[in-house]
Structures are given as structure tokens and as C-alpha cells.
PDB file of C-alpha atoms in Angstrom:
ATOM      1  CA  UNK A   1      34.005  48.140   6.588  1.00 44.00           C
ATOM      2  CA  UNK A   2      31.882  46.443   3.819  1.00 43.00           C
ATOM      3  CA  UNK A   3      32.748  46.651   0.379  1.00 45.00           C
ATOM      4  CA  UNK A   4      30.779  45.552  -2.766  1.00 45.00           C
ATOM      5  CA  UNK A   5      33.009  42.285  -3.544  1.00 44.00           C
ATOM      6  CA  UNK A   6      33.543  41.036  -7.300  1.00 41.00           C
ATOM      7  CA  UNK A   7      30.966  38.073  -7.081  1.00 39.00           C
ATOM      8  CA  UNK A   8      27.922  40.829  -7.010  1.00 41.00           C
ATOM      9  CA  UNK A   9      27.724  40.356  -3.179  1.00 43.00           C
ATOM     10  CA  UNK A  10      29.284  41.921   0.162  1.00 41.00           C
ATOM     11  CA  UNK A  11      32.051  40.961   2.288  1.00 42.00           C
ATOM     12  CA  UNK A  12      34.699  41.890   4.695  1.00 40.00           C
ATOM     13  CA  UNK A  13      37.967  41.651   4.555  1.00 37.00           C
ATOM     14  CA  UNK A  14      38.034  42.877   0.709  1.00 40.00           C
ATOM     15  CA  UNK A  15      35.322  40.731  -0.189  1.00 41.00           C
ATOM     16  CA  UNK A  16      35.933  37.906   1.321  1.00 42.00           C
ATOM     17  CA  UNK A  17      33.575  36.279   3.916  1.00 42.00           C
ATOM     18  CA  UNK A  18      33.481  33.632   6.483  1.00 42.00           C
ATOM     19  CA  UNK A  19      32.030  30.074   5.164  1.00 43.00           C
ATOM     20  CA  UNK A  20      31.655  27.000   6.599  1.00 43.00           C
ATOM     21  CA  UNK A  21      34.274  25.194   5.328  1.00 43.00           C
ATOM     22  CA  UNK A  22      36.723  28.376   5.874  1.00 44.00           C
ATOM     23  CA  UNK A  23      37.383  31.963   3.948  1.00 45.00           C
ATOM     24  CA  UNK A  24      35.969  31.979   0.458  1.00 43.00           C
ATOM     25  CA  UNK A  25      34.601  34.495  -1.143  1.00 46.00           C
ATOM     26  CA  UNK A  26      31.253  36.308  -0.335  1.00 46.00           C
ATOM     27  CA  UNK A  27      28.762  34.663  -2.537  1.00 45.00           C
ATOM     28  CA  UNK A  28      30.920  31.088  -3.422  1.00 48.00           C
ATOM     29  CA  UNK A  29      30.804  28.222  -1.109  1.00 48.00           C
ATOM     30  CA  UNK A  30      33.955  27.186   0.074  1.00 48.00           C
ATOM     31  CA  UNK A  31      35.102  23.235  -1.078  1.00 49.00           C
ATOM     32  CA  UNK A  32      34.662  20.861   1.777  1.00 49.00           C
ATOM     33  CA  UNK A  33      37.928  20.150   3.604  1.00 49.00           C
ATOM     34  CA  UNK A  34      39.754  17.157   1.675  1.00 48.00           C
ATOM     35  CA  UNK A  35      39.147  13.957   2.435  1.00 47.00           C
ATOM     36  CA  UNK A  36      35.468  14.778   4.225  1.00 51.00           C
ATOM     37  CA  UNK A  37      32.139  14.783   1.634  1.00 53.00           C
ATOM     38  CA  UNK A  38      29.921  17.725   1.978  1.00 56.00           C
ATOM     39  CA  UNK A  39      26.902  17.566   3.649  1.00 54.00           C
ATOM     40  CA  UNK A  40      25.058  17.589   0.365  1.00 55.00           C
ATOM     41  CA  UNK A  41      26.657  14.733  -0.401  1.00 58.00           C
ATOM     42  CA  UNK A  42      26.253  12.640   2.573  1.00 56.00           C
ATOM     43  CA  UNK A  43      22.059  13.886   2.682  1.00 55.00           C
ATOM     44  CA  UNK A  44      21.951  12.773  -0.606  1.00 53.00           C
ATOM     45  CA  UNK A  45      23.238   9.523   0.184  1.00 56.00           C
ATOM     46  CA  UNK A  46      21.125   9.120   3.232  1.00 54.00           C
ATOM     47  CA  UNK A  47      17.692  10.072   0.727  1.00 62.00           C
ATOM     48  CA  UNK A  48      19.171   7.682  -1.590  1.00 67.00           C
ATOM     49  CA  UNK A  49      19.331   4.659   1.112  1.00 74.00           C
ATOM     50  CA  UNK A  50      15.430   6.081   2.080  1.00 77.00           C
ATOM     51  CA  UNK A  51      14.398   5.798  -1.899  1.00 79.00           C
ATOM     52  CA  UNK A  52      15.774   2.058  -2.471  1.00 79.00           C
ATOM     53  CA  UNK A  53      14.490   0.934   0.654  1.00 83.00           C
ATOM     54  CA  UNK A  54      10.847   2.473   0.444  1.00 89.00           C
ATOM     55  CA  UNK A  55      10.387   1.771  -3.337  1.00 89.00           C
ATOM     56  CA  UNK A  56       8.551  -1.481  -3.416  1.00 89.00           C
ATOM     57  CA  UNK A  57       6.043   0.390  -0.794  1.00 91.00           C
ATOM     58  CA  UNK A  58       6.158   3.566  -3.517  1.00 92.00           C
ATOM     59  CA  UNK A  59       5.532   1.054  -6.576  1.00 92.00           C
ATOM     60  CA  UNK A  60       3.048  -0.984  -4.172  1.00 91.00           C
ATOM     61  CA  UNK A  61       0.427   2.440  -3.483  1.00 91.00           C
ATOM     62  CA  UNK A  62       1.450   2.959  -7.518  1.00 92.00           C
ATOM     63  CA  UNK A  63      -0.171   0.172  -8.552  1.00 92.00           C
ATOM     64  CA  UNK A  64      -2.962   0.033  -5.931  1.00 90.00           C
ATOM     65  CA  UNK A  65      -4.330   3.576  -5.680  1.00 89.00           C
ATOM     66  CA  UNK A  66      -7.180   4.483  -7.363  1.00 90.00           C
ATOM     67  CA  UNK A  67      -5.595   6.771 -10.738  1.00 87.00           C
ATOM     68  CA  UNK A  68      -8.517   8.149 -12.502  1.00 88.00           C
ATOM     69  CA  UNK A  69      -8.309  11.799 -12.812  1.00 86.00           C
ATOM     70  CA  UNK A  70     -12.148  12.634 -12.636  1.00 86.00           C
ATOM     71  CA  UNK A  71     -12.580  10.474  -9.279  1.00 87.00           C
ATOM     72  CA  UNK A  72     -14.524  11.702  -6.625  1.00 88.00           C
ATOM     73  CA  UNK A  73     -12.374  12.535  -3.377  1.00 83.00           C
ATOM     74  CA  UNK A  74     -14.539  13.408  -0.069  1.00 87.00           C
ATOM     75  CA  UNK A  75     -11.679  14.003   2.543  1.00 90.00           C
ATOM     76  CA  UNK A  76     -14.417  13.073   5.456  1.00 90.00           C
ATOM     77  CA  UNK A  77     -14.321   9.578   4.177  1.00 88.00           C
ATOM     78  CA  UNK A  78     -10.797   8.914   3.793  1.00 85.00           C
ATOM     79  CA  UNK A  79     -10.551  10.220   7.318  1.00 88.00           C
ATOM     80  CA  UNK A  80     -13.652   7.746   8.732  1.00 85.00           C
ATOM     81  CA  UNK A  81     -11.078   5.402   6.185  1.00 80.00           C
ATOM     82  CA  UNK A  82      -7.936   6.190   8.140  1.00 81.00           C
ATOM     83  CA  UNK A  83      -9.520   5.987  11.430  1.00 82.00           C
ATOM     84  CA  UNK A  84     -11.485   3.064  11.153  1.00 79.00           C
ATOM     85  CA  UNK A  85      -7.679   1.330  10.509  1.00 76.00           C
ATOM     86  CA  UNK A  86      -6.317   2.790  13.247  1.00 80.00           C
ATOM     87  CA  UNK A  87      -8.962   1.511  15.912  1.00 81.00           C
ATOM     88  CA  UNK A  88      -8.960  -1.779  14.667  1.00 78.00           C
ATOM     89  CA  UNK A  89      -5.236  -1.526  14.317  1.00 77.00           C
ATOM     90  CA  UNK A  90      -5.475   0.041  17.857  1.00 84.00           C
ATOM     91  CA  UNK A  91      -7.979  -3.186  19.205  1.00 82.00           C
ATOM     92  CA  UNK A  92      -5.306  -5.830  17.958  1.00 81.00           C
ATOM     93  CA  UNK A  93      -2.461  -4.168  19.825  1.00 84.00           C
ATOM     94  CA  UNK A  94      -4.465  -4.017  22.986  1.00 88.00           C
ATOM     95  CA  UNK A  95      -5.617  -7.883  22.736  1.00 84.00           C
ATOM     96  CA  UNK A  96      -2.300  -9.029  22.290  1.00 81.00           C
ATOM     97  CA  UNK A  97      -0.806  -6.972  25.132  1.00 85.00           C
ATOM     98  CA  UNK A  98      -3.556  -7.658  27.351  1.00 86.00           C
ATOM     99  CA  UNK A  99      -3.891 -11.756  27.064  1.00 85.00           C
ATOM    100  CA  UNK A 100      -1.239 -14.242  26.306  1.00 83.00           C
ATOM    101  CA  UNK A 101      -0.045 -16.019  23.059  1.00 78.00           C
ATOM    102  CA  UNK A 102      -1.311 -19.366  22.767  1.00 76.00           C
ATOM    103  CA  UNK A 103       1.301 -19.843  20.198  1.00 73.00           C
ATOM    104  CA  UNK A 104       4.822 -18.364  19.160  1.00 72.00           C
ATOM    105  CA  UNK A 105       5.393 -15.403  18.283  1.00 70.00           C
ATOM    106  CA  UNK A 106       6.657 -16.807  14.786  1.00 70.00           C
ATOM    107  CA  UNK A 107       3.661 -18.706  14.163  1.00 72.00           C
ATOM    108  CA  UNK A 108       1.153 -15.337  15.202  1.00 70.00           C
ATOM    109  CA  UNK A 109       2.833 -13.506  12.736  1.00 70.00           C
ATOM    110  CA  UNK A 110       2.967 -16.314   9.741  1.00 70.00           C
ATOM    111  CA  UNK A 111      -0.870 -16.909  10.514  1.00 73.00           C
ATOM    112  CA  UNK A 112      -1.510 -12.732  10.108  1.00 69.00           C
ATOM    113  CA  UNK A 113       0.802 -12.624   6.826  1.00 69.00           C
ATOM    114  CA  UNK A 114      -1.584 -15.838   5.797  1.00 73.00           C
ATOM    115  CA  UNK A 115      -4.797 -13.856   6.632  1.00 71.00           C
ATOM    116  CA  UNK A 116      -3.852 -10.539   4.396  1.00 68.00           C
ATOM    117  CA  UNK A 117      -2.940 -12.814   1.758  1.00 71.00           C
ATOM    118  CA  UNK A 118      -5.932 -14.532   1.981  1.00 74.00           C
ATOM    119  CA  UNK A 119      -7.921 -11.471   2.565  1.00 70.00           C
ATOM    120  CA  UNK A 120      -6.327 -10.609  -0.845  1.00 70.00           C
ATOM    121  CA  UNK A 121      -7.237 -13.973  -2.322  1.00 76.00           C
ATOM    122  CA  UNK A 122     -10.991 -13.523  -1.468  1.00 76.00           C
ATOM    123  CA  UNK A 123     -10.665  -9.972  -3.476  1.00 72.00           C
ATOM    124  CA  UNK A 124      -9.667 -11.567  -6.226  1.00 76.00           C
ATOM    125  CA  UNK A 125     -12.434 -13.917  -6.402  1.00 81.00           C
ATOM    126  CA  UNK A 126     -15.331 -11.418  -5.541  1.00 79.00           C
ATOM    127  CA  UNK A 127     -13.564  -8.276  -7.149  1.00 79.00           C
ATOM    128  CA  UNK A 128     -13.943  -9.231 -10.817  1.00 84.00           C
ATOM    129  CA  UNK A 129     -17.217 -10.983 -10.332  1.00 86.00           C
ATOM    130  CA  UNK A 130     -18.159  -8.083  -8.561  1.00 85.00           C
ATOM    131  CA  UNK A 131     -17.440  -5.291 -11.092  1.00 88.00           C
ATOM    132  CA  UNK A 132     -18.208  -7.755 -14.194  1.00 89.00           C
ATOM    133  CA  UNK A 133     -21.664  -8.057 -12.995  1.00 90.00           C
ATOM    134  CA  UNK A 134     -21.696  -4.179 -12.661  1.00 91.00           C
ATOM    135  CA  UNK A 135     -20.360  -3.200 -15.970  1.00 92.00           C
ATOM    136  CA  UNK A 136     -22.580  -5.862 -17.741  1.00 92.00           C
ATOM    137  CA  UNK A 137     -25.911  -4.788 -15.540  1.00 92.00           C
ATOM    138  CA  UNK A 138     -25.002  -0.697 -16.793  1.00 92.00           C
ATOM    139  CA  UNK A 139     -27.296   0.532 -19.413  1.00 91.00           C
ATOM    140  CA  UNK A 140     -25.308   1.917 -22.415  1.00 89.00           C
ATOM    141  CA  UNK A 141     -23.906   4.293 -22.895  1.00 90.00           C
ATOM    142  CA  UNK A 142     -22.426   3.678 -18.880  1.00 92.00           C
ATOM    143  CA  UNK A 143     -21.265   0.294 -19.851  1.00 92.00           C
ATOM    144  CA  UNK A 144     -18.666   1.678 -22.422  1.00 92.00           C
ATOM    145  CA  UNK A 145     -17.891   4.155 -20.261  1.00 93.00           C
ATOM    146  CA  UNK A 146     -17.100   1.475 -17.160  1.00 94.00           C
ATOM    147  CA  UNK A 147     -14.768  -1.168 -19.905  1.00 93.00           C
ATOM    148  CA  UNK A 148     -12.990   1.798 -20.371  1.00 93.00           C
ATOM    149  CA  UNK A 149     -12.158   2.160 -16.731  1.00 92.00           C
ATOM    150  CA  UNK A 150     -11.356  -1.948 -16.409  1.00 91.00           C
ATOM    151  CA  UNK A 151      -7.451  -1.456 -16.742  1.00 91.00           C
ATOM    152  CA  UNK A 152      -7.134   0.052 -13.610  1.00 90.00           C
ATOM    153  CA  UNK A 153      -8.660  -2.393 -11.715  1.00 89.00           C
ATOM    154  CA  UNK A 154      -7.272  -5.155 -13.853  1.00 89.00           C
ATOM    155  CA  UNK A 155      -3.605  -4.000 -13.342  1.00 91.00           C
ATOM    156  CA  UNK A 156      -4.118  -4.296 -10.037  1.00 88.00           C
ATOM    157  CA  UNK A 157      -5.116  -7.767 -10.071  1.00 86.00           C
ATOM    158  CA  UNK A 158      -2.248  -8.808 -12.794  1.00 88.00           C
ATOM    159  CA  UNK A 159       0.450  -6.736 -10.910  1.00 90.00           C
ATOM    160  CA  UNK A 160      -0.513  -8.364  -7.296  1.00 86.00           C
ATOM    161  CA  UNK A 161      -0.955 -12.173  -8.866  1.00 85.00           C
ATOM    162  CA  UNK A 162       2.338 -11.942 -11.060  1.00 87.00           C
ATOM    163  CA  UNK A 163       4.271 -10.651  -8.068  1.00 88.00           C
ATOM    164  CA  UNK A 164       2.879 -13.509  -5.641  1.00 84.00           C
ATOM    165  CA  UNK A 165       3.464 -16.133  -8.569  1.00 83.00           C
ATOM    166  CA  UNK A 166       6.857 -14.944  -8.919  1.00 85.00           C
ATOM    167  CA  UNK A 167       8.058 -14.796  -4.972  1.00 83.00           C
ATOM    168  CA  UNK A 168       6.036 -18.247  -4.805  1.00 80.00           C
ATOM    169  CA  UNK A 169       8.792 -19.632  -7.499  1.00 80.00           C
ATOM    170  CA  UNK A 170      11.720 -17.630  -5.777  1.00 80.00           C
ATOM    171  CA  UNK A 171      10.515 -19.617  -2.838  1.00 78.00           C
ATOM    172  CA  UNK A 172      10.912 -22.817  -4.364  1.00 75.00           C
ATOM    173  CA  UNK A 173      14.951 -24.122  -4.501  1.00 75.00           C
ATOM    174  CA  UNK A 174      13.967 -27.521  -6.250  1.00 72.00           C
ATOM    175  CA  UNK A 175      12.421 -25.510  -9.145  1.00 73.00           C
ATOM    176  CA  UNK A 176      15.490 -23.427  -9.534  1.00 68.00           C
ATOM    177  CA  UNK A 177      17.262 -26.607  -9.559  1.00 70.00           C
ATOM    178  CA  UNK A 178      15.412 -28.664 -11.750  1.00 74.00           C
ATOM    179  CA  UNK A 179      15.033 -25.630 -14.470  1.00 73.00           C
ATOM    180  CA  UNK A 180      18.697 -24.150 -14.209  1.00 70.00           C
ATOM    181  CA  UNK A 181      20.640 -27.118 -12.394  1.00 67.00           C
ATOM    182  CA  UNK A 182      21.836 -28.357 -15.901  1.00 66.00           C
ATOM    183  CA  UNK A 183      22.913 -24.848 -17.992  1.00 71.00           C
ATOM    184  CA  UNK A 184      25.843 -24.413 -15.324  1.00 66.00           C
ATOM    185  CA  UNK A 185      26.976 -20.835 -14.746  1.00 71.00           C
ATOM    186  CA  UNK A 186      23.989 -19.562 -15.904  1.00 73.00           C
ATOM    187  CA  UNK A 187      21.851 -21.104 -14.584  1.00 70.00           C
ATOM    188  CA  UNK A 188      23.102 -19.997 -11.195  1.00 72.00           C
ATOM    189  CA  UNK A 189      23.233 -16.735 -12.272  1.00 82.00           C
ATOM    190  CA  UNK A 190      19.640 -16.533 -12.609  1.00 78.00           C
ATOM    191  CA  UNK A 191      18.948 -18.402  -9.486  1.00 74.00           C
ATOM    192  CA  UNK A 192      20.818 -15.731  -7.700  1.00 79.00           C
ATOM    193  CA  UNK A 193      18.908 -12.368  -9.864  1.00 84.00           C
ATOM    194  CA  UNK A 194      15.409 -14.455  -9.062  1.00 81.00           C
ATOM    195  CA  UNK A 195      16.662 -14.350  -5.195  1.00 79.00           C
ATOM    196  CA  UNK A 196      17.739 -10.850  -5.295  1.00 85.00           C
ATOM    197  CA  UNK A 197      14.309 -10.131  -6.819  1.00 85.00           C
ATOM    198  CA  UNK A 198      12.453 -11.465  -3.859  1.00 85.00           C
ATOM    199  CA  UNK A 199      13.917  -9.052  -1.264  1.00 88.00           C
ATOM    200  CA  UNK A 200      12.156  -6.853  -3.295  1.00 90.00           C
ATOM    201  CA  UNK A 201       9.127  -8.639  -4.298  1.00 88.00           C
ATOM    202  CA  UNK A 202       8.035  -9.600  -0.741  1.00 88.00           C
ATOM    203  CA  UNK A 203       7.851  -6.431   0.721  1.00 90.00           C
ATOM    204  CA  UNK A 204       6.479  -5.461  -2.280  1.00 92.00           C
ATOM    205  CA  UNK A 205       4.049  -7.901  -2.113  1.00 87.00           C
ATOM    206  CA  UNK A 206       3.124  -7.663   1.815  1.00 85.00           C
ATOM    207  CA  UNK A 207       2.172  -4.011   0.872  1.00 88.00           C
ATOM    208  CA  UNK A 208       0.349  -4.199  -1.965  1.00 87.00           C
ATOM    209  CA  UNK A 209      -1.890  -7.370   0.230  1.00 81.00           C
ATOM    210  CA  UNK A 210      -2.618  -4.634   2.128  1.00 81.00           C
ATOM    211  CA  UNK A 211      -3.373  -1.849   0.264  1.00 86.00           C
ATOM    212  CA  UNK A 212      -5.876  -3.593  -2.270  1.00 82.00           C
ATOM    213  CA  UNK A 213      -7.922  -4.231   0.818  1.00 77.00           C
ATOM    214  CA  UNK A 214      -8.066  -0.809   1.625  1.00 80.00           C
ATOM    215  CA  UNK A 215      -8.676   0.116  -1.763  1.00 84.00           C
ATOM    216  CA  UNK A 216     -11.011  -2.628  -2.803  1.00 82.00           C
ATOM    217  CA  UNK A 217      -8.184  -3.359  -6.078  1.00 84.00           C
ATOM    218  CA  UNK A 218      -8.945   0.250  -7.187  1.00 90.00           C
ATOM    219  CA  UNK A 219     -12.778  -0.518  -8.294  1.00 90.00           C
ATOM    220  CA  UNK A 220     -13.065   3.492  -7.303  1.00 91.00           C
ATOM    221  CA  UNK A 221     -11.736   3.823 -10.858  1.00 93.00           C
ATOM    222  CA  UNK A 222     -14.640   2.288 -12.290  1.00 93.00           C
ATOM    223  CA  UNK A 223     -17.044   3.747 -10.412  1.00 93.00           C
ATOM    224  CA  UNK A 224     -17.310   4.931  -6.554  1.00 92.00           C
ATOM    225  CA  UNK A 225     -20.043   2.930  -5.234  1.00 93.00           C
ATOM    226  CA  UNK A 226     -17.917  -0.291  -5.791  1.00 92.00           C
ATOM    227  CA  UNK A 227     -15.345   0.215  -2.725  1.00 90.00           C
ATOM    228  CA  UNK A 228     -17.988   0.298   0.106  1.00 90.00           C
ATOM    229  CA  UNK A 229     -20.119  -2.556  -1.096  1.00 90.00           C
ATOM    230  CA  UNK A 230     -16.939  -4.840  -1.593  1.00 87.00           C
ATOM    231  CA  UNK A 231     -15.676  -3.803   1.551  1.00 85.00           C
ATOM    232  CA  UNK A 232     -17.732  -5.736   3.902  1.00 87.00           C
ATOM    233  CA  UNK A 233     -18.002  -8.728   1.786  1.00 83.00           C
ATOM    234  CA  UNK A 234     -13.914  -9.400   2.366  1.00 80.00           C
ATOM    235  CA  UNK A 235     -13.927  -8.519   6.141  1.00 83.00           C
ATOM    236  CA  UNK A 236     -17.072 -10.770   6.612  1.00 84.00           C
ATOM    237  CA  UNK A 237     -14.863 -13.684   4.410  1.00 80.00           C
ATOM    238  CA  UNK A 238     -11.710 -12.774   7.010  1.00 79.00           C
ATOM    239  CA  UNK A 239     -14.095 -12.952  10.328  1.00 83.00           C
ATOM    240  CA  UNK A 240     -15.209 -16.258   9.200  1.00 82.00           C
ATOM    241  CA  UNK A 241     -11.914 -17.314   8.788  1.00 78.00           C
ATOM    242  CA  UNK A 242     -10.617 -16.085  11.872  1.00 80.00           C
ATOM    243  CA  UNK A 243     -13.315 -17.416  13.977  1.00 82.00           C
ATOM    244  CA  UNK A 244     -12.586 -20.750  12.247  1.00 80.00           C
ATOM    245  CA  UNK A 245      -8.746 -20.773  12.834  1.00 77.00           C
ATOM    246  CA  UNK A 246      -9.536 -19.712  16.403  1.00 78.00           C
ATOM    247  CA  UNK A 247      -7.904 -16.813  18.784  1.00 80.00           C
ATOM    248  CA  UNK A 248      -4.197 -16.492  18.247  1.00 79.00           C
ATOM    249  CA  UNK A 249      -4.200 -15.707  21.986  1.00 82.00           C
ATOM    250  CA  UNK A 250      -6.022 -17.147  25.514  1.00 86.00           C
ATOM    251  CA  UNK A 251      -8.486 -14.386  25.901  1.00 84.00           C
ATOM    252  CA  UNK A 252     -12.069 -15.574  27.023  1.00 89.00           C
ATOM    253  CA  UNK A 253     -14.647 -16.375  24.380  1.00 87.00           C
ATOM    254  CA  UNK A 254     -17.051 -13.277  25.163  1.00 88.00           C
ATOM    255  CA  UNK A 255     -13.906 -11.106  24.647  1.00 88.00           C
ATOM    256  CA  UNK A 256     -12.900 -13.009  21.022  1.00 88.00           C
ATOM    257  CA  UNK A 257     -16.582 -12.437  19.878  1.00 89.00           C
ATOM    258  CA  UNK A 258     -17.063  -9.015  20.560  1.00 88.00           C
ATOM    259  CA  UNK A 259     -13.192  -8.548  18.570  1.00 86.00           C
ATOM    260  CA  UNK A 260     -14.339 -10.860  15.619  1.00 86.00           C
ATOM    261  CA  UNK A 261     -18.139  -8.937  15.222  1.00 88.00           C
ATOM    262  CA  UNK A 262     -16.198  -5.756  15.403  1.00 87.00           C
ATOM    263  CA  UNK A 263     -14.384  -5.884  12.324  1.00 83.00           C
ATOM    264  CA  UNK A 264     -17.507  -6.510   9.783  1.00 87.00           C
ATOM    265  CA  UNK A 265     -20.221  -4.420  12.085  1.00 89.00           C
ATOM    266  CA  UNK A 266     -17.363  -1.507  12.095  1.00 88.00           C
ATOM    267  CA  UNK A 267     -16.823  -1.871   8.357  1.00 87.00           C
ATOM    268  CA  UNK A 268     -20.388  -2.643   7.082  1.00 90.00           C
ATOM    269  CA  UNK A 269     -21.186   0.710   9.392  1.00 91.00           C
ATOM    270  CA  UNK A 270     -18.683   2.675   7.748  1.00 90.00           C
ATOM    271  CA  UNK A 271     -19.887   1.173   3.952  1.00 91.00           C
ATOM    272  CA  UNK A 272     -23.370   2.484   4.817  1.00 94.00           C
ATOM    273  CA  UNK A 273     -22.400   5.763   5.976  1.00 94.00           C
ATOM    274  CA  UNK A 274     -19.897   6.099   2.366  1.00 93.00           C
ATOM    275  CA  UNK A 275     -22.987   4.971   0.600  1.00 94.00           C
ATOM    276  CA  UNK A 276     -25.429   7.555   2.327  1.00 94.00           C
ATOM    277  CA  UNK A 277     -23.115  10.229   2.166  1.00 94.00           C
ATOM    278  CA  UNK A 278     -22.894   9.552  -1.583  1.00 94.00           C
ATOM    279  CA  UNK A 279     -26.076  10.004  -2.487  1.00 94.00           C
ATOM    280  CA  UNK A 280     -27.019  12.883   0.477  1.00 94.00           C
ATOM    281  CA  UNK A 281     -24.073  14.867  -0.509  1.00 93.00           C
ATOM    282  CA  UNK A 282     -23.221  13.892  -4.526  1.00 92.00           C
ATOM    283  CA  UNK A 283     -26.372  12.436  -5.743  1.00 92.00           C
ATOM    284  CA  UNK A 284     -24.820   9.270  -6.545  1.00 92.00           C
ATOM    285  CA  UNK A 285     -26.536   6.232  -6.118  1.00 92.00           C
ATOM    286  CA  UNK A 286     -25.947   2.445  -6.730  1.00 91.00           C
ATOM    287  CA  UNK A 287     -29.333   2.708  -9.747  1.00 92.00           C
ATOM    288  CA  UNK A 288     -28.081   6.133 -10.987  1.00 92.00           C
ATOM    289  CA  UNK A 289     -24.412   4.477 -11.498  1.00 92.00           C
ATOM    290  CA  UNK A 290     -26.417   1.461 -13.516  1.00 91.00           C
ATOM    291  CA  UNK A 291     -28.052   4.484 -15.602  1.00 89.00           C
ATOM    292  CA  UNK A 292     -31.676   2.588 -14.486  1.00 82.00           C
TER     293      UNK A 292
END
């Protein structure tokens, strides 16, 4: 028979009810047996394992995500976005499965670290030109409006350089040595917190390669018509360098061509379709955002 127990619940047995962890009373959870954490415990220390190891990839799409508030969002083109990544992503798994390396595999993967960082490089060159000669060809009062907007954009830049600067240093051993080799303890102390800095700088660093490509170094925040015409300017720069550097594996020539002119054609597609749909959909166009 059930009987209203003193914890404002129900239970048998005189108000006492079967728990996980054995008899407790109805509404209480009983303690874990001794010796054995709960499972709250041991999930939490799982998500906590999760939340170190993903958080220079959290503070990466922090700093490299387009922030302003008023920005306009069409879910159609971060889709086109998303799946314009995934083909291409999709075409360079396929040409490596299908044709051998002509190299090791060490050396395939240094060279595609080397072309995001480039890739990243070439952004910022053209990025600041590129949104310098925007703001300053704005009529006013659009050209106060667009400074205004600059620190996104700009902490992107700072954030990515500083990081690369300072994993480029962690890098170096005769630095360390010739800047802390003669203050002793301490100076190995701080070679030692600069290498335990990298693990976290370089994925950090990988990601956020990555991300201000696909963001264009968050010149959305400025204004939207910036993203799709940088865009194809850095995948033409990365072609060219490609096709320069030659195919990382022994596929025939007509095959490398037609994977080289599919990156810019697929990109500078997709940057006139963002642009068309802008000004079909929104009204937005590149001579409305320069207020002429």
C-alpha cells in the first residue's frame, strides 16, 4: 500500500522507495556506494575533458565569426556555404584515394597546413586593403558608420597574427635559449609555460587559418557585400599556388586541371549567386552599401 511519505512524495514500505544506489527515501537520492563517484560526477568529468580539449576551436569561431548584432543572416547561403565545403572537401578525399602520393604522407600534410596558412596570409594582405578602400570610397554618413564596425574585423587580424607570432617563437629553442638561458630557474620556467602555451596555440591557430577563410576575417561585420567579393580573390591566390607547387599526388594533368579550376569557378559561382541574391532578395547592392 502507498502512503504519503514525509519528503512530500509517495513510497512503499512506509515511505521509503527503491533508488539506484539502494533504499532511500521517496523523493532523496540515495549516496553513491563508497568508494565509487556518481554518475554526475564522472559525466561531469567526461564534459570537462570535452571543454579543455575543444576550447581553442570555441575561442578560434569566437574570434572569427562575424559578431554584429544587426547582421544579415540568409540560412540559404550558409547552406550553399556549408555545401560548397563539403564537395570540395568531398573532391580532395576522392583524389587522394583514387591516385597515389607522389610524396609522404608527412610532407602532403605539412604542404596543406602551409597552404591554409598561406591562404590566411593572402587575407591579410587583401583583407585590409580591401575594406580600407571600402570604408574610405563610402559617402558619409556610411563611412562613420563602417570605422565603427573596423574592430571586428581588426581583432580578427590581431588575434590570428599574435597567435602565429607567438607559436612561431614557441617554435624556436635557440630564442628561448638566448633570451632565458642566463636568468636560471626562471628562465626555464618560462620556456616550459611558452611550450605549454603552444599545445594550445596551434590548434588554436590551425582553426582559426581556417575559419577566417570561410569568414573572409569577419568583413560581414562591416558590411555584407565584403565576404563574397573577397572570397574568390583568396581561392584564385591558393589555385595559383597550387598549380605552381604542383599535384601532391600522380593523377594525370587533365584530371589536376579540372580539380585546380574547380575551386575558384565553384567559389566565384557561389560569390555571384550571394551577390544576386543580395540585391534580388534584400535590396543590397555593392553602390547602395557606398551610399552612391
Amino acid at each position: 500500500m502507498e502512503q504519503r511519505d514525509g519528503y512530500g512524495g509517495y513510497g512503499r514500505y512506509g515511505g521509503q522507495g527503491r533508488q539506484p544506489g539502494g533504499w532511500a527515501p521517496a523523493g532523496r537520492t540515495a549516496a553513491p556506494p563508497y568508494g565509487r563517484p556518481s554518475a554526475d560526477r564522472e559525466r561531469t568529468r567526461r564534459h570537462g575533458c570535452v571543454t579543455v580539449l575543444m576550447a581553442p576551436f570555441v575561442a578560434a569561431a569566437r574570434f572569427q565569426r562575424p559578431g554584429r548584432a544587426d547582421r544579415l543572416a540568409d540560412p540559404a547561403m550558409s547552406r550553399a556555404q556549408v555545401a560548397r565545403t563539403g564537395i570540395g572537401l568531398g573532391a580532395t578525399a576522392w583524389l587522394f584515394y583514387a591516385y597515389t602520393l607522389r610524396q609522404g604522407a608527412k610532407d602532403v600534410i605539412d604542404d596543406k597546413l602551409t597552404e591554409m596558412l598561406l591562404a590566411a596570409a593572402v587575407l591579410m594582405v587583401v583583407g585590409p586593403l580591401a575594406v580600407g578602400a571600402f570604408v574610405v570610397a563610402a559617402r558619409p554618413p556610411l563611412r562613420g558608420r563602417y570605422r565603427r564596425r573596423l574592430p571586428g574585423p581588426l581583432t580578427a587580424f590581431g588575434v590570428l597574427f599574435g597567435a602565429a607570432a607567438l607559436l612561431a617563437f614557441a617554435f624556436r629553442r635557440d630564442l628561448h635559449d638566448r633570451l632565458f638561458g642566463g636568468i636560471g630557474d626562471v628562465g626555464f620556467l618560462l620556456s616550459l609555460l611558452i611550450g605549454l602555451t603552444s599545445l594550445f596555440l596551434l590548434p588554436f591557430v590551425l582553426a582559426s587559418s581556417v575559419l577566417c577563410v570561410h569568414h573572409s576575417f569577419r568583413t560581414a561585420d562591416v558590411h555584407e557585400v565584403l565576404p563574397p567579393l573577397l572570397s574568390p580573390v583568396v581561392v584564385v591566390a591558393m589555385s595559383v599556388l597550387q598549380a605552381v607547387d604542383g599535384p601532391p599526388v600522380n593523377a594525370p594533368q587533365s584530371v589536376w586541371l579540372l580539380f585546380l579550376a574547380g575551386a575558384p569557378l565553384s567559389v566565384t559561382a557561389l560569390s555571384v549567386w550571394e551577390l544576386h541574391r543580395l540585391r534580388t532578395r534584400y535590396g543590397i547592392t555593392l553602390r547602395g552599401a557606398l551610399g552612391r
